[in-house]
Amino acid sequence: SQQGEEDPQALSIQEGENATMNCSYKTSINNLQWYRQNSGRGLVHLILIRSNEREKHSGRLRVTLDTSKKSSSLLITASRAADTASYFCAPSSGGSYIPTFGRGTSLIVHP
Amino acid sequence: GAVVSQHPSWVICKSGTSVKIECRSLDFQATTMFWYRQFPKQSLMLMATSNEGSKATYEQGVEKDKFLINHASLTLSTLTVTSAHPEDSSFYICSARVLLGEKLFFGSGTQLSVL
């Protein structure tokens, strides 16, 4: 199994600004997923991007994937205070993979 | 959407007692469940993987006699922290996946405090 490494570890922005966080991984993947964790809660699945996709959108979320650089980015546009949470990436090598997580990016959006 | 119910959300117990945490998939069959432990502002540490009807596979460094995992049905897995001590205090989270599924569905976590 492999885990992604998120960067930066912490991000503090004002409401309305965009937030970008990055994920790097080591070996080839089938897909990469992003999850969000509100303080004291479990993780919630945000978006999945497959290895043959370069970009994917879901509402205010935009995810890119560069398999040549083994990296992904998550962009949250027009951030809101409610977006305050930790964000984790999970690179996957197939259905039998064992999901592990890095430290995540802690995002704080100030109202 | 797929829902995973984890219970209890928090528990306080005395040192030496055992605590059971339940993780239920409410609207799907979870062939595989994962148990994680998380310290404040830290990553989720995978403790074990359990497949329905099989013994759990524990990660290195996790005591299987202390953290008993049972996955007797396709909708229920339990984690029992036996003879809990203060150092076992942590946030425990379960997640579930269908056979060859790509997404994980997480419970809301259990905050365990051992006095």
mmCIF file of C-alpha atoms in Angstrom:
data_model
loop_
_atom_site.group_PDB
_atom_site.id
_atom_site.type_symbol
_atom_site.label_atom_id
_atom_site.label_comp_id
_atom_site.label_asym_id
_atom_site.label_seq_id
_atom_site.Cartn_x
_atom_site.Cartn_y
_atom_site.Cartn_z
ATOM 1 C CA SER A 1 0.000 0.000 0.000
ATOM 2 C CA GLN A 2 1.106 3.575 -0.394
ATOM 3 C CA GLN A 3 0.018 6.797 1.147
ATOM 4 C CA GLY A 4 -0.091 10.262 -0.274
ATOM 5 C CA GLU A 5 1.798 13.159 1.202
ATOM 6 C CA GLU A 6 -0.197 16.347 1.387
ATOM 7 C CA ASP A 7 1.293 19.796 1.155
ATOM 8 C CA PRO A 8 1.092 22.282 2.752
ATOM 9 C CA GLN A 9 0.424 20.885 6.194
ATOM 10 C CA ALA A 10 -1.552 23.988 7.101
ATOM 11 C CA LEU A 11 -3.297 26.644 5.073
ATOM 12 C CA SER A 12 -5.066 29.732 6.355
ATOM 13 C CA ILE A 13 -7.098 31.932 4.028
ATOM 14 C CA GLN A 14 -9.938 34.423 3.999
ATOM 15 C CA GLU A 15 -13.447 33.563 2.936
ATOM 16 C CA GLY A 16 -13.867 33.991 -0.791
ATOM 17 C CA GLU A 17 -10.263 33.134 -1.628
ATOM 18 C CA ASN A 18 -9.233 29.974 -3.387
ATOM 19 C CA ALA A 19 -7.429 27.178 -1.543
ATOM 20 C CA THR A 20 -4.979 24.858 -3.259
ATOM 21 C CA MET A 21 -3.484 21.785 -1.689
ATOM 22 C CA ASN A 22 -1.201 19.219 -3.233
ATOM 23 C CA CYS A 23 -0.601 15.523 -2.961
ATOM 24 C CA SER A 24 2.411 13.496 -4.010
ATOM 25 C CA TYR A 25 2.705 9.732 -4.184
ATOM 26 C CA LYS A 26 5.371 7.206 -5.082
ATOM 27 C CA THR A 27 4.097 4.402 -7.301
ATOM 28 C CA SER A 28 1.676 4.080 -10.199
ATOM 29 C CA ILE A 29 -2.015 4.286 -9.380
ATOM 30 C CA ASN A 30 -5.418 3.364 -10.746
ATOM 31 C CA ASN A 31 -7.085 6.328 -9.152
ATOM 32 C CA LEU A 32 -6.615 8.955 -6.505
ATOM 33 C CA GLN A 33 -9.237 10.087 -4.063
ATOM 34 C CA TRP A 34 -9.620 13.136 -1.881
ATOM 35 C CA TYR A 35 -11.309 13.050 1.503
ATOM 36 C CA ARG A 36 -12.276 15.686 3.976
ATOM 37 C CA GLN A 37 -12.372 15.433 7.765
ATOM 38 C CA ASN A 38 -14.132 17.897 9.972
ATOM 39 C CA SER A 39 -12.722 18.148 13.471
ATOM 40 C CA GLY A 40 -13.705 15.171 15.587
ATOM 41 C CA ARG A 41 -15.485 13.382 12.759
ATOM 42 C CA GLY A 42 -14.872 10.638 10.240
ATOM 43 C CA LEU A 43 -13.720 11.246 6.697
ATOM 44 C CA VAL A 44 -16.039 12.100 3.853
ATOM 45 C CA HIS A 45 -15.283 11.161 0.267
ATOM 46 C CA LEU A 46 -15.007 14.230 -1.962
ATOM 47 C CA ILE A 47 -13.873 13.199 -5.405
ATOM 48 C CA LEU A 48 -12.168 10.392 -7.292
ATOM 49 C CA ILE A 49 -9.966 10.921 -10.324
ATOM 50 C CA ARG A 50 -8.805 8.031 -12.443
ATOM 51 C CA SER A 51 -5.302 7.608 -13.796
ATOM 52 C CA ASN A 52 -6.447 8.337 -17.348
ATOM 53 C CA GLU A 53 -8.071 11.619 -16.326
ATOM 54 C CA ARG A 54 -6.240 14.896 -15.977
ATOM 55 C CA GLU A 55 -8.885 17.068 -14.411
ATOM 56 C CA LYS A 56 -12.196 16.653 -12.683
ATOM 57 C CA HIS A 57 -14.729 19.042 -11.242
ATOM 58 C CA SER A 58 -17.364 18.727 -8.570
ATOM 59 C CA GLY A 59 -19.104 21.908 -7.545
ATOM 60 C CA ARG A 60 -16.450 24.250 -6.169
ATOM 61 C CA LEU A 61 -13.854 21.496 -6.203
ATOM 62 C CA ARG A 62 -11.360 21.008 -8.972
ATOM 63 C CA VAL A 63 -8.887 18.148 -8.918
ATOM 64 C CA THR A 64 -5.988 17.679 -11.279
ATOM 65 C CA LEU A 65 -3.764 14.675 -11.710
ATOM 66 C CA ASP A 66 -0.313 14.529 -13.249
ATOM 67 C CA THR A 67 0.770 10.913 -13.376
ATOM 68 C CA SER A 68 4.156 11.812 -14.854
ATOM 69 C CA LYS A 69 4.926 13.817 -11.736
ATOM 70 C CA LYS A 70 2.973 11.500 -9.455
ATOM 71 C CA SER A 71 1.067 14.404 -8.023
ATOM 72 C CA SER A 72 -2.433 15.741 -7.658
ATOM 73 C CA SER A 73 -3.910 19.005 -6.550
ATOM 74 C CA LEU A 74 -7.216 19.950 -5.006
ATOM 75 C CA LEU A 75 -8.532 23.446 -5.591
ATOM 76 C CA ILE A 76 -11.439 24.817 -3.615
ATOM 77 C CA THR A 77 -12.784 27.960 -5.213
ATOM 78 C CA ALA A 78 -14.577 30.782 -3.426
ATOM 79 C CA SER A 79 -13.908 29.178 -0.064
ATOM 80 C CA ARG A 80 -16.338 29.414 2.811
ATOM 81 C CA ALA A 81 -15.850 29.179 6.553
ATOM 82 C CA ALA A 82 -17.611 25.809 6.380
ATOM 83 C CA ASP A 83 -14.749 24.480 4.252
ATOM 84 C CA THR A 84 -12.541 24.573 7.346
ATOM 85 C CA ALA A 85 -11.378 20.978 7.732
ATOM 86 C CA SER A 86 -8.477 18.648 7.095
ATOM 87 C CA TYR A 87 -8.083 17.267 3.596
ATOM 88 C CA PHE A 88 -6.455 13.960 2.763
ATOM 89 C CA CYS A 89 -5.521 12.305 -0.497
ATOM 90 C CA ALA A 90 -5.566 8.547 -0.990
ATOM 91 C CA PRO A 91 -3.754 7.122 -4.012
ATOM 92 C CA SER A 92 -5.145 3.727 -4.970
ATOM 93 C CA SER A 93 -3.544 0.887 -6.876
ATOM 94 C CA GLY A 94 -6.679 -1.191 -7.243
ATOM 95 C CA GLY A 95 -9.688 -2.664 -5.527
ATOM 96 C CA SER A 96 -7.671 -4.689 -3.080
ATOM 97 C CA TYR A 97 -5.502 -1.855 -1.931
ATOM 98 C CA ILE A 98 -5.199 -1.016 1.734
ATOM 99 C CA PRO A 99 -5.939 2.665 2.232
ATOM 100 C CA THR A 100 -3.470 4.637 4.267
ATOM 101 C CA PHE A 101 -3.374 8.360 4.812
ATOM 102 C CA GLY A 102 -0.786 11.052 5.290
ATOM 103 C CA ARG A 103 -1.011 13.949 7.724
ATOM 104 C CA GLY A 104 -3.378 15.883 5.533
ATOM 105 C CA THR A 105 -3.683 19.590 4.913
ATOM 106 C CA SER A 106 -5.397 21.531 7.646
ATOM 107 C CA LEU A 107 -7.396 24.318 6.028
ATOM 108 C CA ILE A 108 -8.749 27.227 8.009
ATOM 109 C CA VAL A 109 -11.056 29.662 6.254
ATOM 110 C CA HIS A 110 -11.578 32.866 8.172
ATOM 111 C CA PRO A 111 -14.997 34.515 7.836
ATOM 112 C CA GLY B 1 -25.474 7.256 -0.401
ATOM 113 C CA ALA B 2 -23.623 4.645 1.592
ATOM 114 C CA VAL B 3 -23.813 5.210 5.324
ATOM 115 C CA VAL B 4 -21.582 3.803 8.005
ATOM 116 C CA SER B 5 -22.804 4.124 11.558
ATOM 117 C CA GLN B 6 -20.244 4.032 14.342
ATOM 118 C CA HIS B 7 -21.267 3.768 17.943
ATOM 119 C CA PRO B 8 -20.670 5.100 20.515
ATOM 120 C CA SER B 9 -19.442 8.558 19.514
ATOM 121 C CA TRP B 10 -17.599 8.949 22.750
ATOM 122 C CA VAL B 11 -16.898 6.835 25.770
ATOM 123 C CA ILE B 12 -15.189 7.410 29.080
ATOM 124 C CA CYS B 13 -14.092 4.388 31.032
ATOM 125 C CA LYS B 14 -11.925 3.407 33.957
ATOM 126 C CA SER B 15 -8.522 1.896 33.462
ATOM 127 C CA GLY B 16 -8.701 -1.880 33.211
ATOM 128 C CA THR B 17 -12.158 -2.084 31.688
ATOM 129 C CA SER B 18 -12.969 -3.186 28.155
ATOM 130 C CA VAL B 19 -14.735 -1.064 25.593
ATOM 131 C CA LYS B 20 -16.545 -2.218 22.472
ATOM 132 C CA ILE B 21 -16.983 -0.006 19.434
ATOM 133 C CA GLU B 22 -19.439 -0.970 16.711
ATOM 134 C CA CYS B 23 -19.278 -0.132 13.056
ATOM 135 C CA ARG B 24 -22.305 -0.870 10.865
ATOM 136 C CA SER B 25 -22.856 -0.395 7.173
ATOM 137 C CA LEU B 26 -26.506 0.606 6.955
ATOM 138 C CA ASP B 27 -27.349 0.298 3.295
ATOM 139 C CA PHE B 28 -24.629 -1.800 1.722
ATOM 140 C CA GLN B 29 -22.624 -4.930 2.328
ATOM 141 C CA ALA B 30 -19.150 -4.166 3.557
ATOM 142 C CA THR B 31 -16.889 -7.014 2.607
ATOM 143 C CA THR B 32 -13.913 -5.190 4.041
ATOM 144 C CA MET B 33 -13.685 -2.881 7.015
ATOM 145 C CA PHE B 34 -10.740 -0.909 8.267
ATOM 146 C CA TRP B 35 -10.022 0.378 11.741
ATOM 147 C CA TYR B 36 -7.948 3.479 12.293
ATOM 148 C CA ARG B 37 -6.638 5.348 15.277
ATOM 149 C CA GLN B 38 -5.994 9.059 15.238
ATOM 150 C CA PHE B 39 -4.218 11.330 17.686
ATOM 151 C CA PRO B 40 -4.942 15.062 17.723
ATOM 152 C CA LYS B 41 -3.734 16.805 14.573
ATOM 153 C CA GLN B 42 -2.165 13.580 13.354
ATOM 154 C CA SER B 43 -2.782 11.224 10.493
ATOM 155 C CA LEU B 44 -5.073 8.238 10.642
ATOM 156 C CA MET B 45 -3.028 5.229 11.641
ATOM 157 C CA LEU B 46 -4.334 2.007 10.145
ATOM 158 C CA MET B 47 -4.711 -0.587 12.888
ATOM 159 C CA ALA B 48 -6.231 -3.536 11.093
ATOM 160 C CA THR B 49 -8.142 -4.764 8.084
ATOM 161 C CA SER B 50 -11.031 -7.129 8.544
ATOM 162 C CA ASN B 51 -12.817 -9.181 5.931
ATOM 163 C CA GLU B 52 -16.187 -10.698 6.677
ATOM 164 C CA GLY B 53 -15.858 -14.165 8.109
ATOM 165 C CA SER B 54 -12.068 -14.027 8.380
ATOM 166 C CA LYS B 55 -9.612 -13.112 11.061
ATOM 167 C CA ALA B 56 -8.469 -9.540 10.997
ATOM 168 C CA THR B 57 -5.072 -8.608 9.630
ATOM 169 C CA TYR B 58 -3.263 -6.349 12.044
ATOM 170 C CA GLU B 59 -0.676 -3.760 11.148
ATOM 171 C CA GLN B 60 2.780 -4.057 12.619
ATOM 172 C CA GLY B 61 2.929 -2.866 16.192
ATOM 173 C CA VAL B 62 -0.782 -3.279 16.876
ATOM 174 C CA GLU B 63 -1.496 -5.815 19.616
ATOM 175 C CA LYS B 64 -4.182 -8.181 18.382
ATOM 176 C CA ASP B 65 -4.931 -9.432 21.897
ATOM 177 C CA LYS B 66 -5.555 -5.899 23.048
ATOM 178 C CA PHE B 67 -7.565 -4.699 20.078
ATOM 179 C CA LEU B 68 -9.998 -7.491 19.269
ATOM 180 C CA ILE B 69 -11.704 -7.141 15.931
ATOM 181 C CA ASN B 70 -14.698 -9.154 14.872
ATOM 182 C CA HIS B 71 -16.340 -8.971 11.457
ATOM 183 C CA ALA B 72 -19.009 -11.613 11.765
ATOM 184 C CA SER B 73 -21.411 -10.249 9.182
ATOM 185 C CA LEU B 74 -21.358 -8.152 6.043
ATOM 186 C CA THR B 75 -22.795 -5.196 7.918
ATOM 187 C CA LEU B 76 -21.097 -5.251 11.292
ATOM 188 C CA SER B 77 -17.569 -5.066 12.586
ATOM 189 C CA THR B 78 -16.602 -4.478 16.179
ATOM 190 C CA LEU B 79 -13.419 -3.305 17.839
ATOM 191 C CA THR B 80 -12.963 -4.197 21.497
ATOM 192 C CA VAL B 81 -10.243 -2.443 23.433
ATOM 193 C CA THR B 82 -9.473 -4.888 26.208
ATOM 194 C CA SER B 83 -8.140 -3.802 29.604
ATOM 195 C CA ALA B 84 -7.965 -0.223 28.444
ATOM 196 C CA HIS B 85 -5.285 2.075 29.817
ATOM 197 C CA PRO B 86 -4.879 5.843 29.566
ATOM 198 C CA GLU B 87 -2.465 5.478 26.659
ATOM 199 C CA ASP B 88 -5.280 3.856 24.672
ATOM 200 C CA SER B 89 -7.175 7.128 24.799
ATOM 201 C CA SER B 90 -7.603 8.199 21.208
ATOM 202 C CA PHE B 91 -10.045 8.754 18.370
ATOM 203 C CA TYR B 92 -10.975 5.495 16.657
ATOM 204 C CA ILE B 93 -12.520 5.494 13.187
ATOM 205 C CA CYS B 94 -13.850 2.676 11.075
ATOM 206 C CA SER B 95 -14.342 2.615 7.347
ATOM 207 C CA ALA B 96 -15.996 0.164 5.007
ATOM 208 C CA ARG B 97 -15.686 -0.857 1.403
ATOM 209 C CA VAL B 98 -17.687 -3.111 -0.865
ATOM 210 C CA LEU B 99 -15.954 -5.929 -2.720
ATOM 211 C CA LEU B 100 -13.408 -4.373 -5.101
ATOM 212 C CA GLY B 101 -14.983 -1.014 -4.394
ATOM 213 C CA GLU B 102 -12.939 2.105 -4.898
ATOM 214 C CA LYS B 103 -14.439 4.418 -2.335
ATOM 215 C CA LEU B 104 -14.247 4.221 1.412
ATOM 216 C CA PHE B 105 -17.160 5.116 3.622
ATOM 217 C CA PHE B 106 -16.292 6.236 7.098
ATOM 218 C CA GLY B 107 -17.999 6.122 10.430
ATOM 219 C CA SER B 108 -18.134 9.315 12.461
ATOM 220 C CA GLY B 109 -15.512 8.111 14.908
ATOM 221 C CA THR B 110 -15.374 7.246 18.597
ATOM 222 C CA GLN B 111 -13.476 9.334 21.107
ATOM 223 C CA LEU B 112 -12.203 7.033 23.841
ATOM 224 C CA SER B 113 -10.985 8.510 27.107
ATOM 225 C CA VAL B 114 -9.537 6.132 29.671
ATOM 226 C CA LEU B 115 -9.214 7.509 33.179
#
